[in-house]
Each structure stands twice: as C-alpha cells, then as structure tokens.
PDB file of C-alpha atoms in Angstrom:
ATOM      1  CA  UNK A  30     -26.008 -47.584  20.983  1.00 49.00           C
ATOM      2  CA  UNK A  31     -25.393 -44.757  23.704  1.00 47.00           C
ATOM      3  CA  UNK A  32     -21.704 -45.470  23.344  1.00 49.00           C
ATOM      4  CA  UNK A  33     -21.763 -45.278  19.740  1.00 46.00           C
ATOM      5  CA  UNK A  34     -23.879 -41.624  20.137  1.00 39.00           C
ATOM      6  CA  UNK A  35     -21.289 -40.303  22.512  1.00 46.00           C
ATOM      7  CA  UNK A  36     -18.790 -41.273  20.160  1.00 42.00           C
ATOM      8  CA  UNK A  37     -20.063 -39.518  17.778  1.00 42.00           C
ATOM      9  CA  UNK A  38     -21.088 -36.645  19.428  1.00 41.00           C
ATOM     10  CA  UNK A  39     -17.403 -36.382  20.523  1.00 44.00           C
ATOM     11  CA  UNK A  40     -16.409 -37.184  16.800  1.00 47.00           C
ATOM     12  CA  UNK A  41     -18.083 -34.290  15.785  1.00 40.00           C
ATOM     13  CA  UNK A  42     -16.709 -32.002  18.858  1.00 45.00           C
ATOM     14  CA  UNK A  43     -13.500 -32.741  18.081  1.00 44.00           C
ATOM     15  CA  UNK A  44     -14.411 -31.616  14.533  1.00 45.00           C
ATOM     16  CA  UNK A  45     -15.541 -28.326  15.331  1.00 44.00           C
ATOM     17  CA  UNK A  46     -12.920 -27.405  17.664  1.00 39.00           C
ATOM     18  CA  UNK A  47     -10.466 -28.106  14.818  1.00 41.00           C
ATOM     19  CA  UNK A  48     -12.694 -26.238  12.287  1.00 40.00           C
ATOM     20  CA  UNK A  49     -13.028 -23.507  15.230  1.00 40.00           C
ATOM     21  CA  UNK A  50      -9.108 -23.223  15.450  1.00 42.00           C
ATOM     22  CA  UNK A  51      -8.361 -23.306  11.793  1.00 48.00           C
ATOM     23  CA  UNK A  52     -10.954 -20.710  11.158  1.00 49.00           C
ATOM     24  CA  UNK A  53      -8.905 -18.386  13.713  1.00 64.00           C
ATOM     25  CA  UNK A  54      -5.699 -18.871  12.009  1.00 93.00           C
ATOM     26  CA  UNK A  55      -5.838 -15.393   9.834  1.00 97.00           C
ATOM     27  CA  UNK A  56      -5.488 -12.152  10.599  1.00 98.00           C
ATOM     28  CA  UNK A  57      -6.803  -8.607   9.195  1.00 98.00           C
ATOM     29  CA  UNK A  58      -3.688  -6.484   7.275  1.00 98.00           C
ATOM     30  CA  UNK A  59      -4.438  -2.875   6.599  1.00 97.00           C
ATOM     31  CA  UNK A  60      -2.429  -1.981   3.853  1.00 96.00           C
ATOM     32  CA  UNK A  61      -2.553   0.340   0.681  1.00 90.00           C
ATOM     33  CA  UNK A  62      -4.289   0.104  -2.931  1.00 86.00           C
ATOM     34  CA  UNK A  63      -1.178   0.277  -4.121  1.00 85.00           C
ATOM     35  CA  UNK A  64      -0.179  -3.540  -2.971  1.00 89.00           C
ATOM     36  CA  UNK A  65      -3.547  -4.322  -3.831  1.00 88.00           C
ATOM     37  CA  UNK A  66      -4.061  -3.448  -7.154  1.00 85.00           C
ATOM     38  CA  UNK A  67      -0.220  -4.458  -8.433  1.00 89.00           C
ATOM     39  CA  UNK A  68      -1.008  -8.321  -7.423  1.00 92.00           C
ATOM     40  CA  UNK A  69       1.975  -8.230  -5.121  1.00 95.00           C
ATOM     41  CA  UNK A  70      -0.612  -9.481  -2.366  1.00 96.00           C
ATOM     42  CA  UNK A  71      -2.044 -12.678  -4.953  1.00 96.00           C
ATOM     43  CA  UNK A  72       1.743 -13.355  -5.560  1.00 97.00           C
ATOM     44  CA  UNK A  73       3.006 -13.543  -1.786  1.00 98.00           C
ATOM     45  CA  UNK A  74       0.447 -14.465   0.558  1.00 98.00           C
ATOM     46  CA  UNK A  75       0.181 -18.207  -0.477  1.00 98.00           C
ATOM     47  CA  UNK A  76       3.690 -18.479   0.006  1.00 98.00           C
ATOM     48  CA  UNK A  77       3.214 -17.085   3.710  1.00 98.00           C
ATOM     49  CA  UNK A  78      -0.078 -19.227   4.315  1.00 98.00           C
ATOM     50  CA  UNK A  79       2.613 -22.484   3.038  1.00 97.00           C
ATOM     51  CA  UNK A  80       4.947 -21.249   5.521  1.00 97.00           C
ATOM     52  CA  UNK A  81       2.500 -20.781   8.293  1.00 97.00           C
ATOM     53  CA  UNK A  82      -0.786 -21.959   7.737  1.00 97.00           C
ATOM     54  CA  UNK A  83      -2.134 -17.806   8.436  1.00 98.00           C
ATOM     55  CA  UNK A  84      -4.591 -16.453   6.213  1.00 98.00           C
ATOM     56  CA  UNK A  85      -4.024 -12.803   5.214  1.00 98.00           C
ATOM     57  CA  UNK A  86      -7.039 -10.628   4.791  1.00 98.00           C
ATOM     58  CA  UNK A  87      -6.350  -7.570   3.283  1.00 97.00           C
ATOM     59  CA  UNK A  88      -8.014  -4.371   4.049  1.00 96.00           C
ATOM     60  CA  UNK A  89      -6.835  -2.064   0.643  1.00 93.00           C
ATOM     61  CA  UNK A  90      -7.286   1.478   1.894  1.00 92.00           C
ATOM     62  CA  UNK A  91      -5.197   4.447   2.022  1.00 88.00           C
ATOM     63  CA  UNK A  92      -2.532   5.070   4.209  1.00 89.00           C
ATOM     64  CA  UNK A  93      -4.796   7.321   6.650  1.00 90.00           C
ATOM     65  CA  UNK A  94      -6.906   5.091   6.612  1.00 93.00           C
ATOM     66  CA  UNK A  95      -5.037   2.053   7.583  1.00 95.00           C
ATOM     67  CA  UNK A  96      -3.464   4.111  10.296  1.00 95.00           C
ATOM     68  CA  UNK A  97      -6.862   4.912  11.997  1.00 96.00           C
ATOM     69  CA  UNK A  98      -8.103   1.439  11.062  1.00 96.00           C
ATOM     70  CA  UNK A  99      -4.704   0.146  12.960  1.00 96.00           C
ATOM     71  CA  UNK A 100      -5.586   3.178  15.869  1.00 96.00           C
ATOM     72  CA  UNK A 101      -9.729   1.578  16.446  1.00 96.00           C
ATOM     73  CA  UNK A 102      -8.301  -1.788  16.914  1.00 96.00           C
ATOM     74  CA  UNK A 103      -9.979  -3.366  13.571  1.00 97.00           C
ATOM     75  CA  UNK A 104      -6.881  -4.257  12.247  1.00 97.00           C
ATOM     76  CA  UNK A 105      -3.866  -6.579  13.699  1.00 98.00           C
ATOM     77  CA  UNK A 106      -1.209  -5.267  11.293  1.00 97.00           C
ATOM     78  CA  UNK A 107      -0.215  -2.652   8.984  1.00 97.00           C
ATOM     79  CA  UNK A 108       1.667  -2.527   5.533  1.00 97.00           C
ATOM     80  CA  UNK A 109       2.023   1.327   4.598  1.00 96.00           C
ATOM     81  CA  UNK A 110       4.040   3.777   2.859  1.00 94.00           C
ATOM     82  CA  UNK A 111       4.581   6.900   4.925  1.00 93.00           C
ATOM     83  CA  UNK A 112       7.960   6.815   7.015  1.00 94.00           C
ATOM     84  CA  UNK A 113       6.917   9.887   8.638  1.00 93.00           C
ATOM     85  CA  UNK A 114       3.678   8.884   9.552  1.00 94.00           C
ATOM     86  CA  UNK A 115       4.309   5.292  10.851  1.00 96.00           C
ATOM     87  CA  UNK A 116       7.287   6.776  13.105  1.00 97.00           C
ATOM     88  CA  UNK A 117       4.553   9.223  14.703  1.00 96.00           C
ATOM     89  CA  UNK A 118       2.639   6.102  15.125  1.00 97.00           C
ATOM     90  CA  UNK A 119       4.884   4.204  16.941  1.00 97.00           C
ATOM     91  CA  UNK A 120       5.719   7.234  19.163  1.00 97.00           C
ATOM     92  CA  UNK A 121       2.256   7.728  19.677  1.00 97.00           C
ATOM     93  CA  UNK A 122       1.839   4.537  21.291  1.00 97.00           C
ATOM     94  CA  UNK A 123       0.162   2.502  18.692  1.00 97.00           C
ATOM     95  CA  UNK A 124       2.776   0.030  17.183  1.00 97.00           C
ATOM     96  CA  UNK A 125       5.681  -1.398  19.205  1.00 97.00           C
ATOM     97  CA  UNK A 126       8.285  -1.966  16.369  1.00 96.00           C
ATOM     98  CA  UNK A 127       8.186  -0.282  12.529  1.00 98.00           C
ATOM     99  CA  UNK A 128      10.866  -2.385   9.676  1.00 98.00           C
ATOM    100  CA  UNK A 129      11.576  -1.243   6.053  1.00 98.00           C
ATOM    101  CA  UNK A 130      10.226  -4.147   3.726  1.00 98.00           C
ATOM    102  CA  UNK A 131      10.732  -2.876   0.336  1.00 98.00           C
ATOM    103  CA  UNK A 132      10.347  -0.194  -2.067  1.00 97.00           C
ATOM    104  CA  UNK A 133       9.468   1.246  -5.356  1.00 96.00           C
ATOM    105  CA  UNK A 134       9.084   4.568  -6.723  1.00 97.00           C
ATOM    106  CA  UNK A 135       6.015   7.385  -7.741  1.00 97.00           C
ATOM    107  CA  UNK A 136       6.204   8.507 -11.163  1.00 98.00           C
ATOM    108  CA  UNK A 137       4.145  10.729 -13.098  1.00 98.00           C
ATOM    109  CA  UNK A 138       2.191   9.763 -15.740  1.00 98.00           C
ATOM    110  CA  UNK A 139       0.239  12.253 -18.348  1.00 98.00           C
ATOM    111  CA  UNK A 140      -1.398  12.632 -21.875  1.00 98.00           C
ATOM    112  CA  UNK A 141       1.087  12.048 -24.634  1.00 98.00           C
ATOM    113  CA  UNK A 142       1.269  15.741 -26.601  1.00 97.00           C
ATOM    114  CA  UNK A 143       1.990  16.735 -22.566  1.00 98.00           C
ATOM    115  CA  UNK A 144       0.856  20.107 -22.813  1.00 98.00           C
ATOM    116  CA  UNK A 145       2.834  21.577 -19.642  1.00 98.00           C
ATOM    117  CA  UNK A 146       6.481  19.843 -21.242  1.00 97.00           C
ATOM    118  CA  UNK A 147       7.100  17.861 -18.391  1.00 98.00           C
ATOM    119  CA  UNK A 148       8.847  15.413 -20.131  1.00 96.00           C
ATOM    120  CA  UNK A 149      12.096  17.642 -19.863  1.00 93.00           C
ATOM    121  CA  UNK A 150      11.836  18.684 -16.275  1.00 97.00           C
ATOM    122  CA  UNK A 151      14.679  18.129 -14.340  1.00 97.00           C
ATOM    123  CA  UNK A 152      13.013  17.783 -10.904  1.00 97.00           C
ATOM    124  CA  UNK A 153       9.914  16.548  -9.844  1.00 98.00           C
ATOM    125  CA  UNK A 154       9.536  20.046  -8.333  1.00 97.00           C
ATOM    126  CA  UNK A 155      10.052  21.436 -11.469  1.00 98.00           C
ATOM    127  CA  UNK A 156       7.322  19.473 -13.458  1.00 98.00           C
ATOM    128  CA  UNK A 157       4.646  20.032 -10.639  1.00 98.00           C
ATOM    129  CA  UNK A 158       5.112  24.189 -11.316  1.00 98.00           C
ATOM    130  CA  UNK A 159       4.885  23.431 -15.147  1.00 98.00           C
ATOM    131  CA  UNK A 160       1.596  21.566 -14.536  1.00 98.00           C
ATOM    132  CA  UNK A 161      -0.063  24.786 -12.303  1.00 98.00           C
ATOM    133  CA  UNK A 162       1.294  27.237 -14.784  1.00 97.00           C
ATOM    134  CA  UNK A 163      -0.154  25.221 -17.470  1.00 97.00           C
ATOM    135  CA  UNK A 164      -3.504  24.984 -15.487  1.00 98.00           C
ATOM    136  CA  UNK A 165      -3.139  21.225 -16.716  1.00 98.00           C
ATOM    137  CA  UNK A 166      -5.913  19.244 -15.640  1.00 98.00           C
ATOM    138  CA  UNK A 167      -4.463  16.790 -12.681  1.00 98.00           C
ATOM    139  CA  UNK A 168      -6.139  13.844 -10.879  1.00 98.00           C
ATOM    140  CA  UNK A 169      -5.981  14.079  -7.174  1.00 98.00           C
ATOM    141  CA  UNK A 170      -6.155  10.317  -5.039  1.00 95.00           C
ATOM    142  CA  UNK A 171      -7.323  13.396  -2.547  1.00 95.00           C
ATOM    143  CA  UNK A 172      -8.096  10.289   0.214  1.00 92.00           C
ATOM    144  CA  UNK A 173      -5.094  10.759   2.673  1.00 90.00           C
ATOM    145  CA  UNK A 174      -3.306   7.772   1.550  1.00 90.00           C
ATOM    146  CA  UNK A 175       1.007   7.589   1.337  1.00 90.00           C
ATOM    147  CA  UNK A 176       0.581   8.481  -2.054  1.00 94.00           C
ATOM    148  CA  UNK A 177      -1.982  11.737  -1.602  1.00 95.00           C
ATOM    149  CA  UNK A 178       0.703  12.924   1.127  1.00 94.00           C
ATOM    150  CA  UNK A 179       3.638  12.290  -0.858  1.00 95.00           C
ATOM    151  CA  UNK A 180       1.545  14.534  -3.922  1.00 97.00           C
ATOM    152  CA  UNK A 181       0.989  17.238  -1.467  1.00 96.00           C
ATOM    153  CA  UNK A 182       4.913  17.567  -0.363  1.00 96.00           C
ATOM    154  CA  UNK A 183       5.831  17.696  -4.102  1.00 97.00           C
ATOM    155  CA  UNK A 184       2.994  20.540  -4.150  1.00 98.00           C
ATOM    156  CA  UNK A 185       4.632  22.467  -1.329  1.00 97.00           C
ATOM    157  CA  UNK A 186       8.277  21.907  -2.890  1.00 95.00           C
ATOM    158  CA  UNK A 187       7.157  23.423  -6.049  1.00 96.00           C
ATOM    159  CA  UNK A 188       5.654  26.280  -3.920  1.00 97.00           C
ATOM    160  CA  UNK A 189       1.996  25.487  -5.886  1.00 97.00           C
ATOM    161  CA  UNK A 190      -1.130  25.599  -3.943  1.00 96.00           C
ATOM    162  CA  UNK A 191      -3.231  23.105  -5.978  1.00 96.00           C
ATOM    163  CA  UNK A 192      -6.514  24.670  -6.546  1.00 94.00           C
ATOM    164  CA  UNK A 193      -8.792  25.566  -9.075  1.00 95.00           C
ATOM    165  CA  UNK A 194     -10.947  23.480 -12.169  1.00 96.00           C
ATOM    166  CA  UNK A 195      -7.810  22.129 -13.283  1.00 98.00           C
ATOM    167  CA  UNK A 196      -6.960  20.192  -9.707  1.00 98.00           C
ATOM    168  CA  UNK A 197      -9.587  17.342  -9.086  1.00 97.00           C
ATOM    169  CA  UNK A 198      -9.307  15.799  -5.575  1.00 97.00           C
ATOM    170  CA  UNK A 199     -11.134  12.316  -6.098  1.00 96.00           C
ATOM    171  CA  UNK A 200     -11.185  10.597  -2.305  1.00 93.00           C
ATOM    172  CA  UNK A 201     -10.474   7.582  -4.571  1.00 91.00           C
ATOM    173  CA  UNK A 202      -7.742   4.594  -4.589  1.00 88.00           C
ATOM    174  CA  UNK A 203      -5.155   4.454  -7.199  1.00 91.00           C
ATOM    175  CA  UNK A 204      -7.081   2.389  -9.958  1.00 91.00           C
ATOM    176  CA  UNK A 205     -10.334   4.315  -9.983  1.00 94.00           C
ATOM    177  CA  UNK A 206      -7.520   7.613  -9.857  1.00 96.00           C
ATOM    178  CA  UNK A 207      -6.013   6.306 -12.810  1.00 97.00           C
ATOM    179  CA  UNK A 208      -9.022   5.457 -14.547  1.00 97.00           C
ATOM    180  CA  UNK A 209      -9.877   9.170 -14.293  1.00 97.00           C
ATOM    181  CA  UNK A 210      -6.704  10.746 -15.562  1.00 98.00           C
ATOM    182  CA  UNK A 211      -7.130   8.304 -18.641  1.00 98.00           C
ATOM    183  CA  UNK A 212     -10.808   9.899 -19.250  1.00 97.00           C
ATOM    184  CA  UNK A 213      -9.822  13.247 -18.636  1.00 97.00           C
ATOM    185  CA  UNK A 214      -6.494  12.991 -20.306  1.00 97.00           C
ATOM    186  CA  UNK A 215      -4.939  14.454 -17.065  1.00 98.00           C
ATOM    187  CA  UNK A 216      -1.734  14.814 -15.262  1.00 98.00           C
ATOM    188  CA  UNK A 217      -1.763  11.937 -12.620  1.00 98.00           C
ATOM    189  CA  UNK A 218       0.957  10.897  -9.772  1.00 98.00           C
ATOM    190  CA  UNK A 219       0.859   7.344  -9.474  1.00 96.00           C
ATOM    191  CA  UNK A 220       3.187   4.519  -7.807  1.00 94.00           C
ATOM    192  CA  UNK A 221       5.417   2.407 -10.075  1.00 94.00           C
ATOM    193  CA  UNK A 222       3.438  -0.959  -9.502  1.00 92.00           C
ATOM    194  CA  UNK A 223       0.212   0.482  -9.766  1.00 92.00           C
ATOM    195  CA  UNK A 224       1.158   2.099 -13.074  1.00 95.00           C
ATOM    196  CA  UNK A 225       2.784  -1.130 -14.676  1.00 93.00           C
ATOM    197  CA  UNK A 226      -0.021  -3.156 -13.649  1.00 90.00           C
ATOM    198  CA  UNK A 227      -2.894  -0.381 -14.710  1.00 92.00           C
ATOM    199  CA  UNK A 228      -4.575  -2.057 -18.227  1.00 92.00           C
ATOM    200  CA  UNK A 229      -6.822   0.880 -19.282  1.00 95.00           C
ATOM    201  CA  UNK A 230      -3.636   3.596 -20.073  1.00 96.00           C
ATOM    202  CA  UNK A 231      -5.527   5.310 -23.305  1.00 97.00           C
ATOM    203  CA  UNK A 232      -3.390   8.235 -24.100  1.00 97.00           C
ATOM    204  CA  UNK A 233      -1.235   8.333 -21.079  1.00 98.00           C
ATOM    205  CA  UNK A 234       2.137   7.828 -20.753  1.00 98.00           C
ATOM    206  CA  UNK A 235       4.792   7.630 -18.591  1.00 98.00           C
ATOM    207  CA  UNK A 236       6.253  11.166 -18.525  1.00 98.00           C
ATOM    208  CA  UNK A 237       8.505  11.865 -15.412  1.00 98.00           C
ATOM    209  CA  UNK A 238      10.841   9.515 -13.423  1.00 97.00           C
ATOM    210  CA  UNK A 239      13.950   9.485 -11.061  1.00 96.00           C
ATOM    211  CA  UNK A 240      14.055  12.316  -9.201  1.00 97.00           C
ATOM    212  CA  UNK A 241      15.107  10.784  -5.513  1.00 96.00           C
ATOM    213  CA  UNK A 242      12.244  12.540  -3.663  1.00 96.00           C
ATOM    214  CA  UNK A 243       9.767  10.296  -5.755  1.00 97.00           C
ATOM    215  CA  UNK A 244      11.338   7.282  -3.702  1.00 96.00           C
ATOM    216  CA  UNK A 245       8.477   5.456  -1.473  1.00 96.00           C
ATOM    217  CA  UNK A 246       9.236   3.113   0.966  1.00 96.00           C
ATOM    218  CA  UNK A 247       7.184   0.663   2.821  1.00 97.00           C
ATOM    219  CA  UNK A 248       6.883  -0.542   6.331  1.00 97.00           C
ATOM    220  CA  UNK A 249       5.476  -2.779   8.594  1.00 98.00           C
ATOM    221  CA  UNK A 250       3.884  -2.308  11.955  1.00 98.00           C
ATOM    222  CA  UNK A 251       3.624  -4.095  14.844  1.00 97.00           C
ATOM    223  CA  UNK A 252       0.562  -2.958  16.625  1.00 98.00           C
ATOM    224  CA  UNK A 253       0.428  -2.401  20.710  1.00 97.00           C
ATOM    225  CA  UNK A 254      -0.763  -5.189  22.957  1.00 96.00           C
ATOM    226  CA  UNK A 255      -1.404  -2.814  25.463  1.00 96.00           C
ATOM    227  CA  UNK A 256      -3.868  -0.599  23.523  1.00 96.00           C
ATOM    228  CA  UNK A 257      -5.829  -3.461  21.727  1.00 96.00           C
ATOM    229  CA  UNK A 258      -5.006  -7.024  23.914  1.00 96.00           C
ATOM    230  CA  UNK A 259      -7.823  -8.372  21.646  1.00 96.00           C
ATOM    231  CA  UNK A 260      -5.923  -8.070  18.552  1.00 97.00           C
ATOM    232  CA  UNK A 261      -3.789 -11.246  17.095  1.00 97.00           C
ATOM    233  CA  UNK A 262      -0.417 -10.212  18.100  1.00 97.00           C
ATOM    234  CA  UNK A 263       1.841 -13.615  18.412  1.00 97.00           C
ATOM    235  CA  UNK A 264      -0.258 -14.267  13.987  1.00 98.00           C
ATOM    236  CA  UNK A 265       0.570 -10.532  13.418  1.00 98.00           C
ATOM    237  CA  UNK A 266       4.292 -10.682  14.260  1.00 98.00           C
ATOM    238  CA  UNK A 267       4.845 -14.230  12.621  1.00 98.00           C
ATOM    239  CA  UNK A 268       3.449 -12.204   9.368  1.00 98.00           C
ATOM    240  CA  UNK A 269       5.753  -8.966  10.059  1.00 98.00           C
ATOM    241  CA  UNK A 270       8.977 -11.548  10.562  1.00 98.00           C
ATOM    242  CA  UNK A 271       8.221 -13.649   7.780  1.00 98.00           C
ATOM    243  CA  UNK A 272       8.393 -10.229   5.538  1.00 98.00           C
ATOM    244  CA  UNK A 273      11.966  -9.220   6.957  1.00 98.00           C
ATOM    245  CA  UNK A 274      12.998 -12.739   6.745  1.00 98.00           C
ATOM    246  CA  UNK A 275      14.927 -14.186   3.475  1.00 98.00           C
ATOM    247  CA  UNK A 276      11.917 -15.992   2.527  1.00 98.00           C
ATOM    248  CA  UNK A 277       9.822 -13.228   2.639  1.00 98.00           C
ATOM    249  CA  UNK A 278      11.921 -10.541   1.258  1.00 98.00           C
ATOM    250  CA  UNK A 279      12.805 -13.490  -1.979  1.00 98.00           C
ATOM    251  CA  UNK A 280       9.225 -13.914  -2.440  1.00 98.00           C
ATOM    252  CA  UNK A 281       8.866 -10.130  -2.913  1.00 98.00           C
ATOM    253  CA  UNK A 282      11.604  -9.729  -5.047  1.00 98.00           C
ATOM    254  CA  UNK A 283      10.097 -12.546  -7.225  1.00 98.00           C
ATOM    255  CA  UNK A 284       7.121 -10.908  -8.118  1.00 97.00           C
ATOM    256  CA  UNK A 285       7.242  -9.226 -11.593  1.00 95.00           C
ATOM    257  CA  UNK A 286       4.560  -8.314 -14.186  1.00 92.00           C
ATOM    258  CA  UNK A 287       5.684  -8.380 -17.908  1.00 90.00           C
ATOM    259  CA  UNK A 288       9.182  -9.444 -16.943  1.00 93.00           C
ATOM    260  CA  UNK A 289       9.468  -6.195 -14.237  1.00 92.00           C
ATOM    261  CA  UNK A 290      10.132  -6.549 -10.920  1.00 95.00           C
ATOM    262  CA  UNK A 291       8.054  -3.939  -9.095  1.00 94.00           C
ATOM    263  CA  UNK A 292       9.195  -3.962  -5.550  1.00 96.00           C
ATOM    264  CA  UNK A 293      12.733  -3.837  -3.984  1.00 97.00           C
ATOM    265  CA  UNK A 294      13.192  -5.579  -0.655  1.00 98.00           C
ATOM    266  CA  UNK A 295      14.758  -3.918   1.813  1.00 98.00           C
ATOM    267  CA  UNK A 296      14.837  -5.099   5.429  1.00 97.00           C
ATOM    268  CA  UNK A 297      17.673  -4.432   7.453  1.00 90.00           C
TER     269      UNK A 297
END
C-alpha cells in the first residue's frame, strides 16, 4: 500500500513539474494597439505557439509605453513602431539587437463633405496646415504611442502648433481614438490596419494617402540580459527569430481582412 502511495505521490510530482514547465513556456510582448486591434496578433501567434510551443501574451499599449514597460523589466520583448525611438533604446542599453519586421502605412481619415479640402492635398504637410487653418476639429491618440509621435512630426513639418478647441488630445489607443473622430465627425490620423479593420466608420472616410513620410515601420527588440537577467531571454529571441524567419515573415504576409493584406514583411 506504501508503495502504491509513493507511486502516486510521485505520479502526481511528475505531473506538476510538467504542468509547472508548460505553464512557463510564454512570454509577455509589449507591443502597440495598432497590432492589437487589426487581428494581426489572433492571425499569427498560433502559428508561432505550433512552431514552438510559446505562448504570446500581449501587452497592447502605446509605443511609450511599451518602451518603459520594456525599460522596468515587465516585459521580455517588444514589437513597436518608432525607428527613432527603438535605436535610442538600444543605444541606451536596453535591447541588444533591433530588426525591421514589416510595415504599413498612416493615413488620414475625416468626415466626408471634408471641410478643410484635404482630399486634394499634395503632401501630408500640406493637409495638416489645411486642417489648423480650418480650425477642423482633430482627434489626438495624445498617449505617446508610434502613432502620437509620428502625428506630432507631421505637426512640426506643417509648421502648426496643435492647440486650441479644435485639437483634442485623448491619452487613448487607436480604437477608442477612432471611435471619437466618428462621434465628433473629426479629422483623425490613424494606421492602415487599424483603419481597415475599424467597424464603426459613420461618416468618415478615407481622405489622404501616399505621401512617403506617412510610411511606419515596425521592429523588434531584443531586451538586455544584463539589465533584467530575470526576463525570458533564450523564449524572447526564439519569438524575435521566428518573426525575421520565412515562416514568420509568410505568416504575416498572409494575414488580410476583406481580401487586404495589411502588413508588408520586411526583414533583412
């Protein structure tokens, strides 16, 4: 009987360690409401947790905040879309390695009658100063993500300091920004795969595209062992290879919604 017990007991051990070490296979991604909110992430991760057996949780947050999520330690990889800003953090210390993994483009989307005639602009520059001069109202993401800081350089290239009633800075994600600008019949500045996959349009449309400045990449970061040893480094970089890698990059360019592929892979 005391044989049978300890076989049990060792059964059931055995069974927990496993449980134990399958429940430690994941790891936490900060990445941007933009991802989040197309679907890319429902699309690709099963494919990666079929390759691997890692779980991907997903932190949706702007850019800044990924980056200082990434900076505390509470995160063991990033997925963003500010060049600039991930090169600073690799110089900084913080990340080891940044690759290109795909892109889209911004685009900006309005009220149909589009009372400040951007839909003739010939630069995004162009439309932003038509939007001020208008005093059109414009929904602001406001929150420091890749797309807030990509809004703000168009600002400063159309020599506009965005201010006033007509200028709403939300400190919101991309859907609840959108959401907005449909209520308020406002100017918004959206990414491409947020846009497509946005259901509640009302009376905006699609009014500017294709200026090359509205180009957004994205990369991935490999975060420092030496400033967070606690973090899962050897999960994190079988995640950041598997998106360079053919698999990854196919599985990227496979997801579409209505027939439109919304991201562009790009690893070199």
């Amino acid at each position: 009987m005391k044989k049978t017990l300890n076989l049990i007991l060792a059964g059931v051990t055995a069974m927990g360690l496993a449980l134990s070490a399958q429940a430690e296979d994941y790891i936490t991604l900060a990445s941007t409401t933009s991802t989040e909110n197309s679907g890319l992430f429902d699309s690709i991760l099963p494919k990666f947790k079929d390759a691997t057996g890692i779980d991907v949780r997903v932190v949706a947050v702007g850019t800044g905040q990924a980056f200082e999520l990434a900076r505390r330690g509470d995160a063991d990889s990033l997925l963003v879309h500010d060049t600039a800003g991930e090169q600073r953090f690799v110089e900084n210390g913080y990340a080891t390695e940044r690759a290109d993994v795909m892109y889209n483009d911004f685009v900006v989307i309005g009220p149909a009658n589009d009372p400040a005639n951007i839909r003739d602009a010939k630069s995004a520059a162009e439309a932003f100063a038509a939007i001020a001069e208008a005093e059109a109202p414009f929904t602001s993401r406001g929150d420091d993500s890749g797309t807030n800081r990509a809004e703000l350089r168009l600002w400063e290239n159309a020599g506009v300091e965005p201010e006033g009633e007509w200028y709403r800075e939300l400190g919101s994600g991309m859907g609840p920004t959108l959401n907005t600008a449909a209520a308020m019949d406002a100017y918004v500045m959206s990414d491409r795969a947020t846009w497509v996959a946005f259901g509640n349009r009302q009376n905006l449309t699609l009014l500017f595209e294709g200026d090359e400045v509205l180009f957004n990449q994205y990369g991935s970061l490999l975060l420092s062992e030496e400033k967070h040893p606690h973090l899962k480094h050897d999960l994190a970089e079988q995640w950041h290879n598997w998106l360079i890698s053919e698999d990854g990059q196919q599985a990227i360019a496979d997801f579409k919604v209505d027939g439109q592929q919304l991201f562009f892979p790009n690893a070199k």
